PDB file of C-alpha atoms and ligand atoms in Angstrom:
ATOM      1  CA  MET A1084       0.000   0.000   0.000  1.00 77.00           C
ATOM      2  CA  SER A1085       1.422   3.377  -0.971  1.00 81.00           C
ATOM      3  CA  ILE A1086       0.036   6.533   0.604  1.00 92.00           C
ATOM      4  CA  GLN A1087       0.925   9.820  -1.021  1.00 93.00           C
ATOM      5  CA  LYS A1088      -2.247  11.876  -1.015  1.00 96.00           C
ATOM      6  CA  ALA A1089      -3.840  12.942   2.253  1.00 97.00           C
ATOM      7  CA  ALA A1090      -6.877  15.058   3.079  1.00 97.00           C
ATOM      8  CA  VAL A1091      -6.676  16.870   6.413  1.00 96.00           C
ATOM      9  CA  ALA A1092      -9.964  17.843   8.116  1.00 95.00           C
ATOM     10  CA  GLY A1093      -9.714  20.751  10.563  1.00 92.00           C
ATOM     11  CA  GLY A1094      -6.152  21.730   9.764  1.00 89.00           C
ATOM     12  CA  ALA A1095      -6.412  25.311  11.039  1.00 89.00           C
ATOM     13  CA  GLY A1096      -6.599  24.420  14.728  1.00 90.00           C
ATOM     14  CA  ASN A1097      -3.969  23.778  17.420  1.00 91.00           C
ATOM     15  CA  LEU A1098      -2.594  20.599  15.872  1.00 92.00           C
ATOM     16  CA  GLY A1099      -3.390  21.115  12.175  1.00 92.00           C
ATOM     17  CA  PRO A1100      -0.672  23.561  11.072  1.00 93.00           C
ATOM     18  CA  THR A1101       2.203  21.366  12.276  1.00 93.00           C
ATOM     19  CA  ILE A1102       0.730  18.401  10.405  1.00 93.00           C
ATOM     20  CA  LEU A1103       0.286  20.360   7.203  1.00 94.00           C
ATOM     21  CA  LYS A1104       3.899  21.563   7.421  1.00 94.00           C
ATOM     22  CA  ALA A1105       5.186  18.019   7.984  1.00 95.00           C
ATOM     23  CA  PHE A1106       3.209  16.667   5.014  1.00 95.00           C
ATOM     24  CA  VAL A1107       4.374  19.466   2.725  1.00 95.00           C
ATOM     25  CA  ASP A1108       8.001  18.991   3.877  1.00 95.00           C
ATOM     26  CA  ALA A1109       7.671  15.266   3.050  1.00 95.00           C
ATOM     27  CA  ASN A1110       6.259  16.036  -0.428  1.00 95.00           C
ATOM     28  CA  PHE A1111       2.808  14.575   0.235  1.00 96.00           C
ATOM     29  CA  ALA A1112      -0.042  15.950  -1.858  1.00 96.00           C
ATOM     30  CA  VAL A1113      -2.255  17.524   0.812  1.00 95.00           C
ATOM     31  CA  THR A1114      -5.865  18.673   0.574  1.00 94.00           C
ATOM     32  CA  LEU A1115      -7.226  20.792   3.414  1.00 93.00           C
ATOM     33  CA  LEU A1116     -10.887  20.389   4.350  1.00 92.00           C
ATOM     34  CA  SER A1117     -12.179  23.486   6.078  1.00 86.00           C
ATOM     35  CA  ARG A1118     -15.548  24.917   7.009  1.00 84.00           C
ATOM     36  CA  SER A1119     -16.936  27.697   4.867  1.00 78.00           C
ATOM     37  CA  SER A1120     -17.560  29.731   8.012  1.00 76.00           C
ATOM     38  CA  SER A1121     -16.335  29.527  11.573  1.00 71.00           C
ATOM     39  CA  HIS A1122     -19.954  29.075  12.712  1.00 70.00           C
ATOM     40  CA  SER A1123     -20.713  26.020  10.598  1.00 69.00           C
ATOM     41  CA  VAL A1124     -20.547  22.313  11.348  1.00 65.00           C
ATOM     42  CA  PHE A1125     -22.881  21.500   8.494  1.00 64.00           C
ATOM     43  CA  ASP A1126     -20.204  21.453   5.811  1.00 76.00           C
ATOM     44  CA  TYR A1127     -19.632  17.866   6.919  1.00 84.00           C
ATOM     45  CA  ALA A1128     -23.338  16.957   6.784  1.00 83.00           C
ATOM     46  CA  SER A1129     -23.631  15.800   3.164  1.00 88.00           C
ATOM     47  CA  LEU A1130     -22.304  12.284   2.703  1.00 93.00           C
ATOM     48  CA  GLU A1131     -22.447  12.651  -1.086  1.00 93.00           C
ATOM     49  CA  SER A1132     -20.461  15.864  -1.209  1.00 91.00           C
ATOM     50  CA  LEU A1133     -17.902  14.632   1.335  1.00 93.00           C
ATOM     51  CA  THR A1134     -17.501  11.366  -0.587  1.00 96.00           C
ATOM     52  CA  ALA A1135     -16.943  13.256  -3.838  1.00 95.00           C
ATOM     53  CA  THR A1136     -14.376  15.500  -2.146  1.00 94.00           C
ATOM     54  CA  LEU A1137     -12.444  12.553  -0.732  1.00 96.00           C
ATOM     55  CA  THR A1138     -12.426  10.472  -3.912  1.00 97.00           C
ATOM     56  CA  GLY A1139      -8.847   9.978  -5.082  1.00 97.00           C
ATOM     57  CA  GLN A1140      -7.335  10.517  -1.619  1.00 98.00           C
ATOM     58  CA  ASP A1141      -5.202   7.753  -0.093  1.00 98.00           C
ATOM     59  CA  ALA A1142      -5.646   8.887   3.516  1.00 98.00           C
ATOM     60  CA  VAL A1143      -7.903  11.071   5.640  1.00 98.00           C
ATOM     61  CA  VAL A1144      -6.371  12.719   8.671  1.00 97.00           C
ATOM     62  CA  ASN A1145      -9.040  13.974  11.066  1.00 97.00           C
ATOM     63  CA  VAL A1146      -7.807  16.764  13.339  1.00 95.00           C
ATOM     64  CA  LEU A1147     -11.245  18.223  13.963  1.00 94.00           C
ATOM     65  CA  ALA A1148     -11.844  19.247  17.534  1.00 90.00           C
ATOM     66  CA  SER A1149     -13.381  16.343  19.411  1.00 84.00           C
ATOM     67  CA  LYS A1150     -16.182  16.668  21.960  1.00 78.00           C
ATOM     68  CA  ILE A1151     -17.350  20.140  20.815  1.00 86.00           C
ATOM     69  CA  ILE A1152     -17.941  18.747  17.342  1.00 89.00           C
ATOM     70  CA  PRO A1153     -20.714  16.124  17.529  1.00 89.00           C
ATOM     71  CA  ILE A1154     -19.626  12.526  17.086  1.00 92.00           C
ATOM     72  CA  GLU A1155     -21.988  12.304  14.100  1.00 92.00           C
ATOM     73  CA  VAL A1156     -19.611  14.590  12.173  1.00 92.00           C
ATOM     74  CA  HIS A1157     -16.635  12.342  12.947  1.00 95.00           C
ATOM     75  CA  LEU A1158     -18.639   9.234  11.959  1.00 96.00           C
ATOM     76  CA  GLN A1159     -19.838  10.886   8.751  1.00 95.00           C
ATOM     77  CA  LEU A1160     -16.241  11.613   7.758  1.00 96.00           C
ATOM     78  CA  ILE A1161     -15.417   7.929   8.294  1.00 98.00           C
ATOM     79  CA  GLU A1162     -18.370   6.769   6.171  1.00 98.00           C
ATOM     80  CA  ALA A1163     -17.423   9.188   3.386  1.00 97.00           C
ATOM     81  CA  ALA A1164     -13.765   8.099   3.503  1.00 98.00           C
ATOM     82  CA  HIS A1165     -14.804   4.459   3.264  1.00 98.00           C
ATOM     83  CA  LYS A1166     -17.282   5.093   0.438  1.00 98.00           C
ATOM     84  CA  SER A1167     -14.725   7.056  -1.541  1.00 98.00           C
ATOM     85  CA  GLY A1168     -12.089   4.294  -1.384  1.00 98.00           C
ATOM     86  CA  VAL A1169      -9.693   5.939   1.082  1.00 98.00           C
ATOM     87  CA  LYS A1170      -7.184   3.350   2.348  1.00 98.00           C
ATOM     88  CA  ARG A1171      -6.198   4.814   5.735  1.00 98.00           C
ATOM     89  CA  PHE A1172      -8.145   6.872   8.273  1.00 98.00           C
ATOM     90  CA  LEU A1173      -6.497   8.653  11.213  1.00 98.00           C
ATOM     91  CA  PRO A1174      -9.223   9.507  13.755  1.00 97.00           C
ATOM     92  CA  SER A1175      -9.061  12.616  15.943  1.00 96.00           C
ATOM     93  CA  GLU A1176      -7.272  10.970  18.876  1.00 94.00           C
ATOM     94  CA  TYR A1177      -3.732  12.267  19.601  1.00 93.00           C
ATOM     95  CA  GLY A1178      -3.895  12.205  23.381  1.00 91.00           C
ATOM     96  CA  TYR A1179      -4.346   9.439  25.903  1.00 90.00           C
ATOM     97  CA  ASP A1180      -4.498   5.722  25.202  1.00 93.00           C
ATOM     98  CA  THR A1181      -8.190   5.150  24.661  1.00 92.00           C
ATOM     99  CA  SER A1182      -7.540   1.455  24.003  1.00 93.00           C
ATOM    100  CA  HIS A1183      -6.777   1.081  27.727  1.00 94.00           C
ATOM    101  CA  SER A1184      -9.879  -0.269  29.464  1.00 93.00           C
ATOM    102  CA  LEU A1185      -9.758   2.305  32.291  1.00 93.00           C
ATOM    103  CA  THR A1186      -9.060   5.295  30.038  1.00 91.00           C
ATOM    104  CA  ALA A1187     -11.899   4.175  27.797  1.00 91.00           C
ATOM    105  CA  LYS A1188     -14.320   4.509  30.718  1.00 91.00           C
ATOM    106  CA  LEU A1189     -13.533   8.185  31.313  1.00 89.00           C
ATOM    107  CA  PRO A1190     -16.580  10.315  30.421  1.00 85.00           C
ATOM    108  CA  ILE A1191     -14.448  12.618  28.231  1.00 83.00           C
ATOM    109  CA  PHE A1192     -13.533   9.689  25.967  1.00 83.00           C
ATOM    110  CA  CYS A1193     -16.159   6.951  26.218  1.00 78.00           C
ATOM    111  CA  ASN A1194     -18.880   8.433  24.009  1.00 78.00           C
ATOM    112  CA  ASP A1195     -16.610  10.025  21.434  1.00 89.00           C
ATOM    113  CA  LYS A1196     -13.080   8.815  20.708  1.00 93.00           C
ATOM    114  CA  VAL A1197     -13.789   5.245  21.855  1.00 94.00           C
ATOM    115  CA  ALA A1198     -16.985   5.033  19.801  1.00 93.00           C
ATOM    116  CA  VAL A1199     -15.135   6.312  16.728  1.00 96.00           C
ATOM    117  CA  VAL A1200     -12.437   3.632  16.985  1.00 96.00           C
ATOM    118  CA  LYS A1201     -15.144   1.003  17.496  1.00 96.00           C
ATOM    119  CA  ARG A1202     -16.742   2.055  14.190  1.00 97.00           C
ATOM    120  CA  LEU A1203     -13.357   2.028  12.420  1.00 98.00           C
ATOM    121  CA  LYS A1204     -12.761  -1.524  13.660  1.00 98.00           C
ATOM    122  CA  GLU A1205     -16.170  -2.632  12.384  1.00 98.00           C
ATOM    123  CA  ILE A1206     -15.627  -1.226   8.888  1.00 98.00           C
ATOM    124  CA  SER A1207     -12.055  -2.510   8.559  1.00 98.00           C
ATOM    125  CA  LYS A1208     -13.247  -5.991   9.554  1.00 98.00           C
ATOM    126  CA  GLN A1209     -15.840  -5.935   6.783  1.00 98.00           C
ATOM    127  CA  ASP A1210     -13.517  -4.353   4.218  1.00 98.00           C
ATOM    128  CA  SER A1211      -9.796  -5.108   4.463  1.00 97.00           C
ATOM    129  CA  THR A1212      -8.935  -2.292   2.019  1.00 97.00           C
ATOM    130  CA  PHE A1213     -10.035   0.255   4.637  1.00 98.00           C
ATOM    131  CA  THR A1214      -7.539   0.641   7.488  1.00 98.00           C
ATOM    132  CA  PHE A1215      -7.060   3.000  10.409  1.00 98.00           C
ATOM    133  CA  THR A1216      -4.429   4.276  12.851  1.00 98.00           C
ATOM    134  CA  PRO A1217      -5.265   6.097  16.114  1.00 97.00           C
ATOM    135  CA  ILE A1218      -2.181   8.031  17.287  1.00 96.00           C
ATOM    136  CA  VAL A1219      -1.456   8.206  21.036  1.00 96.00           C
ATOM    137  CA  ALA A1220       0.811  11.146  21.871  1.00 95.00           C
ATOM    138  CA  GLY A1221       0.091  11.924  25.525  1.00 94.00           C
ATOM    139  CA  PRO A1222      -0.271  15.607  26.421  1.00 94.00           C
ATOM    140  CA  PHE A1223       1.143  17.944  23.757  1.00 95.00           C
ATOM    141  CA  PHE A1224       4.305  19.213  25.437  1.00 94.00           C
ATOM    142  CA  ASP A1225       4.704  22.787  24.132  1.00 92.00           C
ATOM    143  CA  TRP A1226       0.945  23.359  23.888  1.00 93.00           C
ATOM    144  CA  SER A1227       0.424  22.172  27.492  1.00 90.00           C
ATOM    145  CA  ILE A1228       3.231  24.433  28.778  1.00 88.00           C
ATOM    146  CA  GLN A1229       1.721  27.414  26.932  1.00 89.00           C
ATOM    147  CA  LYS A1230      -1.637  26.611  28.513  1.00 88.00           C
ATOM    148  CA  ASN A1231      -0.008  26.229  31.966  1.00 84.00           C
ATOM    149  CA  LEU A1232      -1.341  22.681  32.157  1.00 85.00           C
ATOM    150  CA  ILE A1233       1.747  20.682  33.181  1.00 84.00           C
ATOM    151  CA  VAL A1234       3.778  23.457  34.742  1.00 83.00           C
ATOM    152  CA  ASN A1235       2.380  26.875  35.500  1.00 78.00           C
ATOM    153  CA  LEU A1236       5.067  29.332  34.395  1.00 75.00           C
ATOM    154  CA  VAL A1237       3.086  32.457  35.108  1.00 73.00           C
ATOM    155  CA  GLY A1238       0.763  31.747  37.994  1.00 66.00           C
ATOM    156  CA  PRO A1239       1.612  31.175  41.615  1.00 62.00           C
ATOM    157  CA  LEU A1240       0.758  27.501  41.834  1.00 66.00           C
ATOM    158  CA  SER A1241       1.314  24.404  39.706  1.00 71.00           C
ATOM    159  CA  PRO A1242      -1.162  21.727  40.758  1.00 80.00           C
ATOM    160  CA  ILE A1243       0.871  18.583  41.423  1.00 85.00           C
ATOM    161  CA  TYR A1244      -0.747  15.420  40.105  1.00 87.00           C
ATOM    162  CA  ASN A1245      -0.299  12.176  42.078  1.00 90.00           C
ATOM    163  CA  GLY A1246       2.747  13.525  43.911  1.00 90.00           C
ATOM    164  CA  GLY A1247       4.451  14.671  40.687  1.00 91.00           C
ATOM    165  CA  ASP A1248       6.840  11.703  40.419  1.00 95.00           C
ATOM    166  CA  ILE A1249       4.804   9.570  38.006  1.00 95.00           C
ATOM    167  CA  PHE A1250       6.448   9.239  34.573  1.00 96.00           C
ATOM    168  CA  PHE A1251       4.349  10.129  31.558  1.00 94.00           C
ATOM    169  CA  SER A1252       5.041  10.372  27.845  1.00 95.00           C
ATOM    170  CA  THR A1253       4.587  13.650  26.022  1.00 96.00           C
ATOM    171  CA  CYS A1254       5.133  14.859  22.475  1.00 96.00           C
ATOM    172  CA  THR A1255       5.902  18.234  20.924  1.00 95.00           C
ATOM    173  CA  LEU A1256       3.575  19.530  18.215  1.00 94.00           C
ATOM    174  CA  SER A1257       6.332  19.269  15.599  1.00 92.00           C
ATOM    175  CA  GLY A1258       7.078  15.717  16.768  1.00 93.00           C
ATOM    176  CA  ILE A1259       3.452  14.791  16.229  1.00 94.00           C
ATOM    177  CA  GLY A1260       3.572  16.302  12.746  1.00 92.00           C
ATOM    178  CA  ARG A1261       6.533  14.097  11.811  1.00 92.00           C
ATOM    179  CA  THR A1262       4.685  11.093  13.274  1.00 92.00           C
ATOM    180  CA  PHE A1263       1.803  11.521  10.847  1.00 93.00           C
ATOM    181  CA  VAL A1264       4.235  11.340   7.968  1.00 95.00           C
ATOM    182  CA  GLY A1265       5.980   8.310   9.508  1.00 95.00           C
ATOM    183  CA  ALA A1266       2.672   6.527  10.114  1.00 95.00           C
ATOM    184  CA  LEU A1267       1.617   6.954   6.488  1.00 96.00           C
ATOM    185  CA  GLU A1268       5.073   6.117   5.121  1.00 95.00           C
ATOM    186  CA  HIS A1269       4.927   2.781   7.019  1.00 96.00           C
ATOM    187  CA  PRO A1270       1.331   1.738   6.383  1.00 96.00           C
ATOM    188  CA  GLU A1271       1.796  -1.962   7.149  1.00 96.00           C
ATOM    189  CA  ASP A1272       3.459  -1.313  10.532  1.00 96.00           C
ATOM    190  CA  THR A1273       0.741   1.118  11.590  1.00 97.00           C
ATOM    191  CA  LYS A1274      -2.268  -0.716  10.170  1.00 97.00           C
ATOM    192  CA  ASN A1275      -5.372  -1.163  12.369  1.00 98.00           C
ATOM    193  CA  ARG A1276      -3.547  -0.512  15.628  1.00 96.00           C
ATOM    194  CA  HIS A1277      -2.917   2.297  18.061  1.00 96.00           C
ATOM    195  CA  PHE A1278       0.413   3.964  17.319  1.00 96.00           C
ATOM    196  CA  TYR A1279       2.322   5.218  20.384  1.00 96.00           C
ATOM    197  CA  ILE A1280       4.769   8.108  20.180  1.00 95.00           C
ATOM    198  CA  ALA A1281       6.798  10.211  22.606  1.00 95.00           C
ATOM    199  CA  SER A1282       9.284  13.074  22.403  1.00 94.00           C
ATOM    200  CA  ALA A1283      10.137  12.540  26.077  1.00 95.00           C
ATOM    201  CA  ILE A1284       9.162  10.493  29.124  1.00 96.00           C
ATOM    202  CA  VAL A1285       9.291  12.740  32.177  1.00 95.00           C
ATOM    203  CA  THR A1286       7.742  13.457  35.554  1.00 94.00           C
ATOM    204  CA  GLN A1287       5.996  16.676  36.497  1.00 90.00           C
ATOM    205  CA  ASN A1288       8.499  17.317  39.326  1.00 89.00           C
ATOM    206  CA  GLN A1289      11.422  16.970  36.865  1.00 91.00           C
ATOM    207  CA  LEU A1290       9.856  19.584  34.590  1.00 88.00           C
ATOM    208  CA  ILE A1291       9.311  21.972  37.475  1.00 83.00           C
ATOM    209  CA  GLU A1292      12.908  21.528  38.637  1.00 84.00           C
ATOM    210  CA  TRP A1293      14.359  22.011  35.112  1.00 84.00           C
ATOM    211  CA  ALA A1294      12.154  25.017  34.420  1.00 79.00           C
ATOM    212  CA  GLY A1295      13.316  26.640  37.646  1.00 72.00           C
ATOM    213  CA  LYS A1296      17.006  26.056  36.779  1.00 70.00           C
ATOM    214  CA  SER A1297      16.838  27.314  33.222  1.00 65.00           C
ATOM    215  CA  ASP A1298      14.594  30.338  33.445  1.00 61.00           C
ATOM    216  CA  PRO A1299      14.788  33.080  36.085  1.00 53.00           C
ATOM    217  CA  VAL A1300      11.112  33.854  35.585  1.00 56.00           C
ATOM    218  CA  ALA A1301      10.173  30.239  35.973  1.00 53.00           C
ATOM    219  CA  ALA A1302      12.405  30.093  39.046  1.00 50.00           C
ATOM    220  CA  ARG A1303       9.671  31.976  40.818  1.00 53.00           C
ATOM    221  CA  ILE A1304       7.352  29.053  40.317  1.00 51.00           C
ATOM    222  CA  ARG A1305       5.975  27.844  43.531  1.00 47.00           C
ATOM    223  CA  THR A1306       4.371  24.483  43.818  1.00 48.00           C
ATOM    224  CA  ASN A1307       1.832  23.090  46.193  1.00 44.00           C
ATOM    225  CA  GLY A1308       4.768  21.430  47.891  1.00 41.00           C
ATOM    226  CA  GLY A1309       6.620  24.654  48.740  1.00 39.00           C
ATOM    227  CA  SER A1310       8.978  27.034  46.927  1.00 38.00           C
TER     228      SER A1310
HETATM  229  N1  NAP B2829      -2.985  15.508  23.813  1.00 52.07           N
HETATM  230  C1  NAP B2829      -3.210  16.797  23.964  1.00 52.07           C
HETATM  231  O1  NAP B2829      -2.587  17.492  24.819  1.00 52.07           O
HETATM  232  C2  NAP B2829      -4.214  17.475  23.074  1.00 52.07           C
HETATM  233  C3  NAP B2829      -4.328  18.869  23.120  1.00 52.07           C
HETATM  234  C4  NAP B2829      -5.219  19.488  22.251  1.00 52.07           C
HETATM  235  C5  NAP B2829      -5.972  18.708  21.378  1.00 52.07           C
HETATM  236  N2  NAP B2829      -5.842  17.354  21.372  1.00 52.07           N
HETATM  237  C6  NAP B2829      -6.633  16.546  20.433  1.00 52.07           C
HETATM  238  O2  NAP B2829      -6.221  16.861  19.096  1.00 52.07           O
HETATM  239  C7  NAP B2829      -7.354  16.863  18.232  1.00 52.07           C
HETATM  240  C8  NAP B2829      -7.428  18.218  17.537  1.00 52.07           C
HETATM  241  O3  NAP B2829      -7.598  19.198  18.529  1.00 52.07           O
HETATM  242  P1  NAP B2829      -7.279  20.744  18.258  1.00 52.07           P
HETATM  243  O4  NAP B2829      -7.060  21.354  19.612  1.00 52.07           O
HETATM  244  O5  NAP B2829      -6.228  20.876  17.199  1.00 52.07           O
HETATM  245  O6  NAP B2829      -8.686  21.218  17.698  1.00 52.07           O
HETATM  246  P2  NAP B2829      -9.197  22.723  17.548  1.00 52.07           P
HETATM  247  O7  NAP B2829      -8.016  23.605  17.332  1.00 52.07           O
HETATM  248  O8  NAP B2829     -10.128  23.059  18.668  1.00 52.07           O
HETATM  249  O9  NAP B2829     -10.077  22.612  16.237  1.00 52.07           O
HETATM  250  C9  NAP B2829      -9.566  21.991  15.048  1.00 52.07           C
HETATM  251  C10 NAP B2829     -10.472  22.325  13.900  1.00 52.07           C
HETATM  252  O10 NAP B2829     -11.785  21.837  14.186  1.00 52.07           O
HETATM  253  C11 NAP B2829     -12.725  22.697  13.558  1.00 52.07           C
HETATM  254  N3  NAP B2829     -13.645  23.204  14.607  1.00 52.07           N
HETATM  255  C12 NAP B2829     -13.312  23.724  15.802  1.00 52.07           C
HETATM  256  N4  NAP B2829     -14.428  24.065  16.501  1.00 52.07           N
HETATM  257  C13 NAP B2829     -15.483  23.732  15.692  1.00 52.07           C
HETATM  258  C14 NAP B2829     -16.888  23.810  15.827  1.00 52.07           C
HETATM  259  N5  NAP B2829     -17.470  24.321  16.930  1.00 52.07           N
HETATM  260  N6  NAP B2829     -17.637  23.349  14.811  1.00 52.07           N
HETATM  261  C15 NAP B2829     -17.065  22.831  13.702  1.00 52.07           C
HETATM  262  N7  NAP B2829     -15.737  22.724  13.501  1.00 52.07           N
HETATM  263  C16 NAP B2829     -14.967  23.175  14.486  1.00 52.07           C
HETATM  264  C17 NAP B2829     -11.969  23.867  12.942  1.00 52.07           C
HETATM  265  O11 NAP B2829     -11.785  23.553  11.573  1.00 52.07           O
HETATM  266  P3  NAP B2829     -11.991  24.615  10.397  1.00 52.07           P
HETATM  267  O12 NAP B2829     -10.639  24.713   9.775  1.00 52.07           O
HETATM  268  O13 NAP B2829     -12.975  23.970   9.529  1.00 52.07           O
HETATM  269  O14 NAP B2829     -12.463  25.897  10.991  1.00 52.07           O
HETATM  270  C18 NAP B2829     -10.646  23.832  13.665  1.00 52.07           C
HETATM  271  O15 NAP B2829      -9.577  24.311  12.890  1.00 52.07           O
HETATM  272  C19 NAP B2829      -8.570  16.551  19.121  1.00 52.07           C
HETATM  273  O16 NAP B2829      -8.865  15.177  19.029  1.00 52.07           O
HETATM  274  C20 NAP B2829      -8.105  16.876  20.520  1.00 52.07           C
HETATM  275  O17 NAP B2829      -8.755  16.081  21.511  1.00 52.07           O
HETATM  276  C21 NAP B2829      -4.981  16.717  22.185  1.00 52.07           C
END
């Protein structure tokens, strides 16, 4: 299976631009699916028009926001990709491992991301030419720092999760972009399975310590555990 043409849905968001750059850098032919207006979700409502748009594409990369966009939109994109003969679908995952039984029970995931992968499994079982790859990246490293989610660089307190010494994997936005290219350049290795990536495996306390050493502003960070 050779994948050279990819359609990206929702490429103007947090994750999209880094993916588009990575695909262009790798000489993929990229088509960007975007809403006609920032108030519309209905551009994805017509199965016929979506199917026509996707015909000729090898892969569909869904980076539409999840949760705020109804699951029906995500499922419609899958149906259209399948109908149009797309070979590989990347669902809008990119975070935690929703194949883990406990993660899958979390309310934020169970009705959306988990249900999407379930549908992808059903279709790929019926039609072996249709394949899928959910990408598990952990929290986006640079995005999470900017949002003060892992370490709060501007506020007085960084909430410490589970004592702060638990290792977790995390990936930079540019690292995720390169992963999309890698996943599609190795279609057999990434076929019908979750694909796990990491730029680093760290603890929250390590990040707080390193931030304090390297940045005089960040050195003022105080944690729940003291200064
Ligand atoms: N692991 C992490 O730390 C992490 C962090 C953030 C996101 N994520 C995941 O990454 C994926 C993409 O998230 P993102 O933050 O990049 O998404 P986003 O920036 O919120 O939105 C991506 C695109 O979705 C479309 N969109 C947004 N709101 C919409 C609405 N109300 N109705 C219709 N379309 C809408 C827009 O496409 P148009 O171009 O058509 O306007 C937008 O460019 C999601 O699955 C999310 O859960 C993971």
